[in-house]
Amino acid sequence: MSAKPFPNYLELTGRVPPGVWRVVRVATVAASIGLCVLLVVDPQDGLRLWWRVTVPLLPLIWFLAPGVWRNSCPLSATNQAPRILKLTRGWTAPDWFRAAAPVVGMTAFFAIVILRPSTFDHHGPATAALIASALVLAFLGGLLLKGKSGWCSSICPLLPVQRMYGQTPLVAVPNAHCRPCVGCTKNCYDFNPRVAHLADLHDEDPRWGLNRKFFAGAFPGLVYGFNTVDSTGWVHARDMLVAMAVGAGSFTALEVGLRISAPKLAAAYAGAALNLFYWWAAPVLSTGLLGSSQPAFVWPLRAVVLVLTADWLRRTVRAESDYHEELVRNGRMLTIRPVSLGAEAAAAAARTSGEAALTFDDGDRVEVAAGASVLEVAEGAGKSIEAGCRMGVCGADPVCVRSGGENLSPMGADERATLERLGLSPECHRLACSARVEGPAEISLTPDRSVVHTPAVAFEFDPEVRRVVIVGNGIAGVTTADHLRRRHPEVEIDVVAAEPHTLYNRMGISRLIYGRSAMIGLHLLPDEWYDEHRITCWLNTRVARIDRGARSVHLATGEELPYDRLVLATGSEARRPPIPGLDHNGFVLRSSADAVAIRQFCQVNGARTAVVAGGGLLGVEAAYALHKLGLGVTILERGPWLLGRQVDAAAGDLLGTYLHNLGIEVQLGAAVAEVRGGERTEVVLEDGRVLDSDVFLVAAGVQAATGLAVAAGLETDRGVLVDDHLRTSDPAVFAVGDVAEYGGEHFGLWPAAVQQAEICAENVAGGDRTYTGHTPVTLLKVVGVDLASAGLTAAPTGGSEHASLDLDELRYKKVVLDADGRVCGAILLGHPGDGPAVIEAVRNRLEPGSVGALRELVPEHGDSLEVAV
Amino acid sequence: MSDPFFDYTAGQQGPPDFLGDRSEDDWAALFEHTEVRRFVPGDQVIRKGATDRSLDLLLVGTLRAIGGRGAARDFVAPTVVGEVAFFDGGARTKTLVAVTEGEIRRLTPAGFEALSARRPDLARAILLDLGRVIARRLRAADELLGEDIG
């Protein structure tokens, strides 16, 4: 049962099955008809049964359990019969009927009582006609009007009595008629019996309250007059009306004069009327049941009624107080109907339930499909977590594993190395992008930095190497410094950085455009990391020149750093194509300063639109960042599809569709010829079209920052040329990361930079490790895209391609096999869980059958989009 | 009439308000962009003041809203929670505490954006249905206040 003070009948649980009530109703209707017959054929018994048994009992039933009567009343049964038989017109009662019905019903009640002595009490057929008329009128009411508005809740003469005494029943029996409720009646008693009378008395329409107050006031007078007035004819009627008027008048006098609330007065008058009634009805009832007025029956009945009345008054007064509290609490507020869902939702939910649960330190418990990374889960849950390379090398997303570490995927070498660089113990930390959930686990997004984990590396370093200068503070430079320190505890290390920041997540700089937290969260190392590792860091300091002969680095601030070994990790710069007007009217996005400048510009100038020239990885990410800032963005791509270097046409087209659906426009085969400034930026295309924009950004790729190397006379091409030990043309100078070119390849990827840096550091320290190149892996995380590309995108000679394409769901999976049938390339779009396994397959040249994610793509015999070259 | 004691629509079984004409496959596509959160009695499923702008689909169980204005109110599955915050990103006005065990599917803004890119028809239906629900409430408020606020 509901704990609400005034639950409606839908919120109550009935103990009697609906079928039982139906049987009871049939019985009461049959009994009523039988009674009418009895009143005609045997008036004496009929009148005794009706006026001396049934009528005296009814008020007690309405007082104790009115719901029993409302569910079994023969009049309500006939009123509802048309609805059950689907005969009802179901009209809505007109306003005049709604207003008049209570008055008509009350008047009819008074008239029947007044006429009882002269017309009904001693005349069986008249009483039968009265009962029969009521049955017919009730039926007609149900035939015409919807719900119970045609009789039971409107014009029934018995309703005013039931509403008054039934407001705080001893036993609550919910309405068993109205399923469903059609909302036919204002302040419906059957809907919410405990509050209906109070609602009438407090209704903003004063007529509702006046009806109830008048009835309550007149009722004791009616009862008293009926039982004491000895006159006949119209005098009897007059005297009855006088008695009623005295009652009603006293009610009004008390309400106005003593300011007693109408509900309290109504309850008091009702209590008085009930006890008056049973004072005289008890002997009548005794006579009707037992044949004579038995004191042993009469007095106990009077006493019981008195006691019940006292309890009823207590409950009724309290109900008024509860009602006012509810009114204040709800303030007659809007009732908000809950939003309903269909059955399909539950069925679909069963299909998509998660298989593992990840609990965060804020208590959120998220169920996930097995194989999802902690990062994917955290991002999906809206947690504040950084993301970088998503391959476990940048260290942007370390998390602390509180429990369930055995339910996360095994840790790889890259991840372990990154955690060690961060000084975090791999025993209780993971990188969120690398840890895949396979069972329940508990994660804290805040790593535990209370204990610095510094792994030792047993290494025989070259003592002749006493000073190493590293130019560049990106991932390549920092990783070199880190691994050099681990192997050579005594060497002096200087790291020179042109930017004013310590190592930060360069892959996250697009967040600086649309996010509100600036550099907070982007730094990948604590400030004290350099001191802890005894590394001298020169931030915001440029190298003026390198003197290879003297083996010294000259800083633009005047200092000179001698070296035994020099490592160039100067990274790459945004490539600025020779487009007229670009220098003064366009942005690039390569550093945090670029991103900050773009966001500032947009704010200062109220930018609403942006054009991004370049549909490569950086261009798409920049476009998405501007989109997140709220700008309308257009990507201009010179080639036939986006990410032309990383994916094939099918994936590129799907990506274009996806971005279009996000609201980012993509124009292919569009090359910029000129950029003009002015109030707005005009982007002139080679085909003559002109696009107006508030912001113009060019993302034409990167180029190695080889300026220092060139000036120092080192051999360069697209980058600084290095051998398999990452040495340049000068044996004392090494190059790693984006600035290095190995075997004709310029990788420009963080994982490659990290790998190179570790090997370089060992060689700088006196080791002899070789570098063999890197399988390029591209990950693009525009919301929901989940694009991964590794290795070749097209089949080599003798190889083959196998792909599956889902245009409806925008998913694509392609595997490229070499001539030996081994995986040498893959493209995944919309398959987030398959990335790690597929990338590993590409790196290790596995057979496709050994990789679950590729098995269905390359069946032994099957229909895939196979293309043999 | 909108009245806390006489809400005659409480028991009506009309067509579902939210994606009522969508297939099970459509719902599955929606759920792929949501997170599953299970709760036990006493869990704070939604916190007052949170501005996460998520739309929660309560599929199993009952949540009770505490704090804020008005009486405590129960959300009984299956239903939607947070449809206003989903649009305006305002702070949640009440904390929702689990009364029973249950399950919620949470559609974050990022999830909705991904869904809208992949299934723009479904995303459009979500917006229209939620808009219809809110419009219905605005009309009821209009009637209650006797002012034209629509």
GROMACS .gro file of N, CA, C and O in nm, chain A residues 781-869:
model
  356
  781LYS      N    1   3.987   0.967  -3.278
  781LYS     CA    2   3.876   0.960  -3.185
  781LYS      C    3   3.794   1.087  -3.194
  781LYS      O    4   3.801   1.173  -3.107
  782VAL      N    5   3.721   1.101  -3.300
  782VAL     CA    6   3.614   1.200  -3.303
  782VAL      C    7   3.495   1.127  -3.245
  782VAL      O    8   3.477   1.010  -3.273
  783VAL      N    9   3.414   1.195  -3.168
  783VAL     CA   10   3.313   1.127  -3.090
  783VAL      C   11   3.238   1.021  -3.170
  783VAL      O   12   3.173   1.050  -3.270
  784GLY      N   13   3.251   0.902  -3.125
  784GLY     CA   14   3.176   0.792  -3.184
  784GLY      C   15   3.237   0.733  -3.307
  784GLY      O   16   3.190   0.632  -3.356
  785VAL      N   17   3.342   0.791  -3.362
  785VAL     CA   18   3.396   0.740  -3.487
  785VAL      C   19   3.477   0.613  -3.464
  785VAL      O   20   3.458   0.514  -3.532
  786ASP      N   21   3.568   0.614  -3.371
  786ASP     CA   22   3.651   0.495  -3.346
  786ASP      C   23   3.715   0.445  -3.473
  786ASP      O   24   3.684   0.338  -3.523
  787LEU      N   25   3.805   0.524  -3.526
  787LEU     CA   26   3.878   0.486  -3.648
  787LEU      C   27   4.018   0.443  -3.611
  787LEU      O   28   4.089   0.513  -3.539
  788ALA      N   29   4.059   0.328  -3.661
  788ALA     CA   30   4.194   0.279  -3.642
  788ALA      C   31   4.246   0.230  -3.776
  788ALA      O   32   4.175   0.163  -3.850
  789SER      N   33   4.369   0.264  -3.802
  789SER     CA   34   4.430   0.221  -3.928
  789SER      C   35   4.574   0.183  -3.900
  789SER      O   36   4.646   0.253  -3.828
  790ALA      N   37   4.615   0.071  -3.951
  790ALA     CA   38   4.752   0.025  -3.929
  790ALA      C   39   4.805  -0.038  -4.058
  790ALA      O   40   4.731  -0.106  -4.129
  791GLY      N   41   4.931  -0.015  -4.083
  791GLY     CA   42   4.996  -0.077  -4.198
  791GLY      C   43   4.942  -0.028  -4.331
  791GLY      O   44   4.906   0.088  -4.347
  792LEU      N   45   4.935  -0.120  -4.427
  792LEU     CA   46   4.891  -0.085  -4.562
  792LEU      C   47   4.739  -0.072  -4.569
  792LEU      O   48   4.667  -0.142  -4.499
  793THR      N   49   4.695   0.015  -4.655
  793THR     CA   50   4.552   0.030  -4.675
  793THR      C   51   4.506  -0.036  -4.803
  793THR      O   52   4.385  -0.045  -4.828
  794ALA      N   53   4.603  -0.078  -4.885
  794ALA     CA   54   4.569  -0.147  -5.010
  794ALA      C   55   4.660  -0.268  -5.023
  794ALA      O   56   4.772  -0.270  -4.971
  795ALA      N   57   4.612  -0.369  -5.094
  795ALA     CA   58   4.686  -0.494  -5.104
  795ALA      C   59   4.814  -0.476  -5.184
  795ALA      O   60   4.813  -0.412  -5.290
  796PRO      N   61   4.924  -0.534  -5.135
  796PRO     CA   62   5.047  -0.531  -5.213
  796PRO      C   63   5.040  -0.634  -5.326
  796PRO      O   64   4.944  -0.711  -5.334
  797THR      N   65   5.140  -0.636  -5.407
  797THR     CA   66   5.143  -0.732  -5.516
  797THR      C   67   5.136  -0.874  -5.461
  797THR      O   68   5.211  -0.911  -5.370
  798GLY      N   69   5.044  -0.952  -5.515
  798GLY     CA   70   5.026  -1.089  -5.468
  798GLY      C   71   4.938  -1.101  -5.346
  798GLY      O   72   4.903  -1.212  -5.303
  799GLY      N   73   4.902  -0.988  -5.289
  799GLY     CA   74   4.820  -0.991  -5.167
  799GLY      C   75   4.672  -0.985  -5.197
  799GLY      O   76   4.629  -1.001  -5.312
  800SER      N   77   4.594  -0.960  -5.092
  800SER     CA   78   4.449  -0.951  -5.109
  800SER      C   79   4.391  -0.859  -5.004
  800SER      O   80   4.456  -0.827  -4.904
  801GLU      N   81   4.267  -0.818  -5.027
  801GLU     CA   82   4.195  -0.734  -4.932
  801GLU      C   83   4.061  -0.799  -4.903
  801GLU      O   84   4.000  -0.859  -4.992
  802HIS      N   85   4.015  -0.785  -4.781
  802HIS     CA   86   3.885  -0.838  -4.741
  802HIS      C   87   3.818  -0.733  -4.654
  802HIS      O   88   3.878  -0.682  -4.560
  803ALA      N   89   3.694  -0.702  -4.688
  803ALA     CA   90   3.629  -0.592  -4.616
  803ALA      C   91   3.482  -0.621  -4.595
  803ALA      O   92   3.420  -0.699  -4.668
  804SER      N   93   3.428  -0.560  -4.493
  804SER     CA   94   3.283  -0.562  -4.471
  804SER      C   95   3.238  -0.419  -4.445
  804SER      O   96   3.304  -0.344  -4.373
  805LEU      N   97   3.125  -0.384  -4.505
  805LEU     CA   98   3.077  -0.247  -4.499
  805LEU      C   99   2.932  -0.246  -4.456
  805LEU      O  100   2.850  -0.318  -4.511
  806ASP      N  101   2.900  -0.165  -4.355
  806ASP     CA  102   2.761  -0.149  -4.309
  806ASP      C  103   2.726  -0.001  -4.323
  806ASP      O  104   2.763   0.080  -4.239
  807LEU      N  105   2.655   0.029  -4.429
  807LEU     CA  106   2.623   0.170  -4.455
  807LEU      C  107   2.522   0.225  -4.355
  807LEU      O  108   2.525   0.343  -4.322
  808ASP      N  109   2.434   0.139  -4.306
  808ASP     CA  110   2.331   0.186  -4.213
  808ASP      C  111   2.393   0.227  -4.080
  808ASP      O  112   2.355   0.327  -4.020
  809GLU      N  113   2.485   0.144  -4.032
  809GLU     CA  114   2.545   0.171  -3.901
  809GLU      C  115   2.677   0.245  -3.913
  809GLU      O  116   2.742   0.271  -3.813
  810LEU      N  117   2.719   0.276  -4.037
  810LEU     CA  118   2.847   0.343  -4.062
  810LEU      C  119   2.963   0.267  -3.998
  810LEU      O  120   3.041   0.321  -3.918
  811ARG      N  121   2.974   0.141  -4.030
  811ARG     CA  122   3.084   0.060  -3.979
  811ARG      C  123   3.157   0.000  -4.099
  811ARG      O  124   3.098  -0.037  -4.201
  812TYR      N  125   3.289  -0.015  -4.080
  812TYR     CA  126   3.371  -0.068  -4.189
  812TYR      C  127   3.488  -0.142  -4.128
  812TYR      O  128   3.548  -0.097  -4.030
  813LYS      N  129   3.518  -0.256  -4.187
  813LYS     CA  130   3.632  -0.333  -4.139
  813LYS      C  131   3.703  -0.388  -4.262
  813LYS      O  132   3.639  -0.448  -4.348
  814LYS      N  133   3.833  -0.366  -4.265
  814LYS     CA  134   3.910  -0.413  -4.382
  814LYS      C  135   4.041  -0.471  -4.333
  814LYS      O  136   4.107  -0.415  -4.245
  815VAL      N  137   4.080  -0.583  -4.389
  815VAL     CA  138   4.211  -0.641  -4.360
  815VAL      C  139   4.285  -0.659  -4.493
  815VAL      O  140   4.224  -0.696  -4.593
  816VAL      N  141   4.412  -0.628  -4.489
  816VAL     CA  142   4.497  -0.640  -4.607
  816VAL      C  143   4.598  -0.752  -4.580
  816VAL      O  144   4.665  -0.752  -4.477
  817LEU      N  145   4.607  -0.847  -4.670
  817LEU     CA  146   4.698  -0.959  -4.654
  817LEU      C  147   4.810  -0.949  -4.755
  817LEU      O  148   4.788  -0.906  -4.870
  818ASP      N  149   4.928  -0.991  -4.714
  818ASP     CA  150   5.040  -0.991  -4.807
  818ASP      C  151   5.034  -1.119  -4.891
  818ASP      O  152   4.940  -1.198  -4.880
  819ALA      N  153   5.137  -1.137  -4.971
  819ALA     CA  154   5.136  -1.252  -5.062
  819ALA      C  155   5.138  -1.385  -4.988
  819ALA      O  156   5.096  -1.487  -5.041
  820ASP      N  157   5.183  -1.382  -4.861
  820ASP     CA  158   5.185  -1.505  -4.781
  820ASP      C  159   5.057  -1.525  -4.702
  820ASP      O  160   5.048  -1.616  -4.619
  821GLY      N  161   4.963  -1.435  -4.723
  821GLY     CA  162   4.835  -1.446  -4.653
  821GLY      C  163   4.838  -1.396  -4.510
  821GLY      O  164   4.750  -1.428  -4.430
  822ARG      N  165   4.939  -1.317  -4.478
  822ARG     CA  166   4.949  -1.264  -4.341
  822ARG      C  167   4.904  -1.118  -4.339
  822ARG      O  168   4.915  -1.046  -4.437
  823VAL      N  169   4.857  -1.079  -4.223
  823VAL     CA  170   4.800  -0.944  -4.210
  823VAL      C  171   4.911  -0.840  -4.219
  823VAL      O  172   5.008  -0.844  -4.144
  824CYS      N  173   4.894  -0.749  -4.315
  824CYS     CA  174   4.993  -0.642  -4.329
  824CYS      C  175   4.926  -0.504  -4.324
  824CYS      O  176   4.993  -0.401  -4.339
  825GLY      N  177   4.796  -0.503  -4.305
  825GLY     CA  178   4.728  -0.375  -4.294
  825GLY      C  179   4.583  -0.396  -4.253
  825GLY      O  180   4.525  -0.503  -4.272
  826ALA      N  181   4.526  -0.294  -4.193
  826ALA     CA  182   4.386  -0.304  -4.151
  826ALA      C  183   4.328  -0.165  -4.134
  826ALA      O  184   4.399  -0.069  -4.102
  827ILE      N  185   4.198  -0.157  -4.156
  827ILE     CA  186   4.124  -0.034  -4.131
  827ILE      C  187   3.999  -0.074  -4.054
  827ILE      O  188   3.926  -0.166  -4.093
  828LEU      N  189   3.976  -0.007  -3.942
  828LEU     CA  190   3.858  -0.034  -3.862
  828LEU      C  191   3.785   0.097  -3.840
  828LEU      O  192   3.843   0.194  -3.793
  829LEU      N  193   3.659   0.098  -3.872
  829LEU     CA  194   3.576   0.217  -3.848
  829LEU      C  195   3.450   0.169  -3.778
  829LEU      O  196   3.372   0.093  -3.833
  830GLY      N  197   3.434   0.211  -3.654
  830GLY     CA  198   3.316   0.172  -3.579
  830GLY      C  199   3.327   0.036  -3.513
  830GLY      O  200   3.226  -0.026  -3.480
  831HIS      N  201   3.448  -0.011  -3.492
  831HIS     CA  202   3.470  -0.138  -3.423
  831HIS      C  203   3.569  -0.114  -3.309
  831HIS      O  204   3.684  -0.159  -3.316
  832PRO      N  205   3.526  -0.046  -3.206
  832PRO     CA  206   3.622  -0.003  -3.105
  832PRO      C  207   3.690  -0.117  -3.030
  832PRO      O  208   3.804  -0.106  -2.991
  833GLY      N  209   3.622  -0.224  -3.011
  833GLY     CA  210   3.681  -0.332  -2.932
  833GLY      C  211   3.785  -0.413  -3.007
  833GLY      O  212   3.864  -0.485  -2.947
  834ASP      N  213   3.786  -0.402  -3.140
  834ASP     CA  214   3.875  -0.487  -3.220
  834ASP      C  215   4.013  -0.428  -3.240
  834ASP      O  216   4.105  -0.498  -3.285
  835GLY      N  217   4.030  -0.298  -3.211
  835GLY     CA  218   4.153  -0.228  -3.244
  835GLY      C  219   4.280  -0.293  -3.196
  835GLY      O  220   4.370  -0.323  -3.277
  836PRO      N  221   4.295  -0.317  -3.066
  836PRO     CA  222   4.423  -0.368  -3.016
  836PRO      C  223   4.464  -0.500  -3.081
  836PRO      O  224   4.580  -0.516  -3.121
  837ALA      N  225   4.372  -0.593  -3.094
  837ALA     CA  226   4.407  -0.724  -3.150
  837ALA      C  227   4.447  -0.710  -3.296
  837ALA      O  228   4.542  -0.775  -3.343
  838VAL      N  229   4.375  -0.627  -3.368
  838VAL     CA  230   4.403  -0.612  -3.511
  838VAL      C  231   4.536  -0.540  -3.531
  838VAL      O  232   4.617  -0.580  -3.616
  839ILE      N  233   4.562  -0.438  -3.452
  839ILE     CA  234   4.689  -0.365  -3.463
  839ILE      C  235   4.805  -0.458  -3.431
  839ILE      O  236   4.909  -0.458  -3.498
  840GLU      N  237   4.786  -0.540  -3.331
  840GLU     CA  238   4.890  -0.637  -3.296
  840GLU      C  239   4.912  -0.734  -3.411
  840GLU      O  240   5.026  -0.773  -3.441
  841ALA      N  241   4.804  -0.773  -3.476
  841ALA     CA  242   4.814  -0.866  -3.589
  841ALA      C  243   4.895  -0.804  -3.703
  841ALA      O  244   4.975  -0.872  -3.769
  842VAL      N  245   4.875  -0.674  -3.724
  842VAL     CA  246   4.949  -0.604  -3.830
  842VAL      C  247   5.097  -0.597  -3.794
  842VAL      O  248   5.185  -0.623  -3.875
  843ARG      N  249   5.122  -0.561  -3.669
  843ARG     CA  250   5.262  -0.544  -3.625
  843ARG      C  251   5.339  -0.675  -3.636
  843ARG      O  252   5.456  -0.678  -3.673
  844ASN      N  253   5.272  -0.783  -3.601
  844ASN     CA  254   5.341  -0.912  -3.594
  844ASN      C  255   5.314  -1.001  -3.714
  844ASN      O  256   5.353  -1.118  -3.713
  845ARG      N  257   5.248  -0.945  -3.812
  845ARG     CA  258   5.223  -1.019  -3.937
  845ARG      C  259   5.160  -1.156  -3.908
  845ARG      O  260   5.208  -1.261  -3.950
  846LEU      N  261   5.048  -1.153  -3.837
  846LEU     CA  262   4.983  -1.278  -3.800
  846LEU      C  263   4.894  -1.328  -3.913
  846LEU      O  264   4.861  -1.256  -4.007
  847GLU      N  265   4.853  -1.450  -3.900
  847GLU     CA  266   4.753  -1.503  -3.992
  847GLU      C  267   4.615  -1.454  -3.946
  847GLU      O  268   4.588  -1.452  -3.826
  848PRO      N  269   4.531  -1.418  -4.038
  848PRO     CA  270   4.401  -1.362  -3.999
  848PRO      C  271   4.316  -1.459  -3.920
  848PRO      O  272   4.237  -1.417  -3.834
  849GLY      N  273   4.332  -1.586  -3.944
  849GLY     CA  274   4.251  -1.683  -3.871
  849GLY      C  275   4.283  -1.688  -3.723
  849GLY      O  276   4.202  -1.735  -3.643
  850SER      N  277   4.399  -1.637  -3.685
  850SER     CA  278   4.436  -1.640  -3.543
  850SER      C  279   4.384  -1.519  -3.468
  850SER      O  280   4.403  -1.508  -3.347
  851VAL      N  281   4.317  -1.430  -3.537
  851VAL     CA  282   4.264  -1.308  -3.475
  851VAL      C  283   4.112  -1.313  -3.481
  851VAL      O  284   4.053  -1.312  -3.589
  852GLY      N  285   4.052  -1.318  -3.365
  852GLY     CA  286   3.906  -1.330  -3.359
  852GLY      C  287   3.833  -1.223  -3.437
  852GLY      O  288   3.733  -1.250  -3.504
  853ALA      N  289   3.885  -1.102  -3.430
  853ALA     CA  290   3.814  -0.991  -3.494
  853ALA      C  291   3.819  -0.999  -3.646
  853ALA      O  292   3.742  -0.931  -3.714
  854LEU      N  293   3.908  -1.083  -3.697
  854LEU     CA  294   3.924  -1.090  -3.843
  854LEU      C  295   3.874  -1.221  -3.900
  854LEU      O  296   3.866  -1.237  -4.022
  855ARG      N  297   3.841  -1.313  -3.810
  855ARG     CA  298   3.807  -1.447  -3.856
  855ARG      C  299   3.689  -1.446  -3.952
  855ARG      O  300   3.691  -1.511  -4.056
  856GLU      N  301   3.584  -1.371  -3.915
  856GLU     CA  302   3.465  -1.375  -4.000
  856GLU      C  303   3.488  -1.295  -4.128
  856GLU      O  304   3.414  -1.311  -4.226
  857LEU      N  305   3.590  -1.213  -4.126
  857LEU     CA  306   3.616  -1.130  -4.243
  857LEU      C  307   3.687  -1.209  -4.351
  857LEU      O  308   3.668  -1.186  -4.471
  858VAL      N  309   3.767  -1.303  -4.307
  858VAL     CA  310   3.845  -1.382  -4.402
  858VAL      C  311   3.815  -1.528  -4.378
  858VAL      O  312   3.897  -1.604  -4.329
  859PRO      N  313   3.693  -1.573  -4.410
  859PRO     CA  314   3.662  -1.715  -4.392
  859PRO      C  315   3.734  -1.796  -4.496
  859PRO      O  316   3.779  -1.743  -4.598
  860GLU      N  317   3.738  -1.925  -4.472
  860GLU     CA  318   3.801  -2.011  -4.573
  860GLU      C  319   3.725  -2.004  -4.701
  860GLU      O  320   3.779  -2.000  -4.810
  861HIS      N  321   3.591  -2.015  -4.686
  861HIS     CA  322   3.506  -1.999  -4.803
  861HIS      C  323   3.396  -1.902  -4.765
  861HIS      O  324   3.326  -1.924  -4.667
  862GLY      N  325   3.381  -1.797  -4.834
  862GLY     CA  326   3.277  -1.704  -4.791
  862GLY      C  327   3.264  -1.586  -4.883
  862GLY      O  328   3.334  -1.574  -4.982
  863ASP      N  329   3.172  -1.499  -4.849
  863ASP     CA  330   3.147  -1.385  -4.934
  863ASP      C  331   3.189  -1.256  -4.864
  863ASP      O  332   3.112  -1.196  -4.791
  864SER      N  333   3.310  -1.218  -4.882
  864SER     CA  334   3.353  -1.088  -4.837
  864SER      C  335   3.389  -1.007  -4.959
  864SER      O  336   3.398  -1.061  -5.069
  865LEU      N  337   3.410  -0.880  -4.937
  865LEU     CA  338   3.445  -0.795  -5.051
  865LEU      C  339   3.591  -0.819  -5.086
  865LEU      O  340   3.677  -0.736  -5.060
  866GLU      N  341   3.617  -0.937  -5.137
  866GLU     CA  342   3.755  -0.973  -5.158
  866GLU      C  343   3.806  -0.912  -5.286
  866GLU      O  344   3.743  -0.922  -5.392
  867VAL      N  345   3.922  -0.853  -5.275
  867VAL     CA  346   3.985  -0.796  -5.393
  867VAL      C  347   4.124  -0.854  -5.402
  867VAL      O  348   4.209  -0.831  -5.315
  868ALA      N  349   4.149  -0.936  -5.502
  868ALA     CA  350   4.282  -0.992  -5.519
  868ALA      C  351   4.360  -0.904  -5.614
  868ALA      O  352   4.310  -0.862  -5.718
  869VAL      N  353   4.479  -0.873  -5.577
  869VAL     CA  354   4.561  -0.785  -5.661
  869VAL      C  355   4.667  -0.868  -5.731
  869VAL      O  356   4.737  -0.941  -5.664
   0.00000   0.00000   0.00000
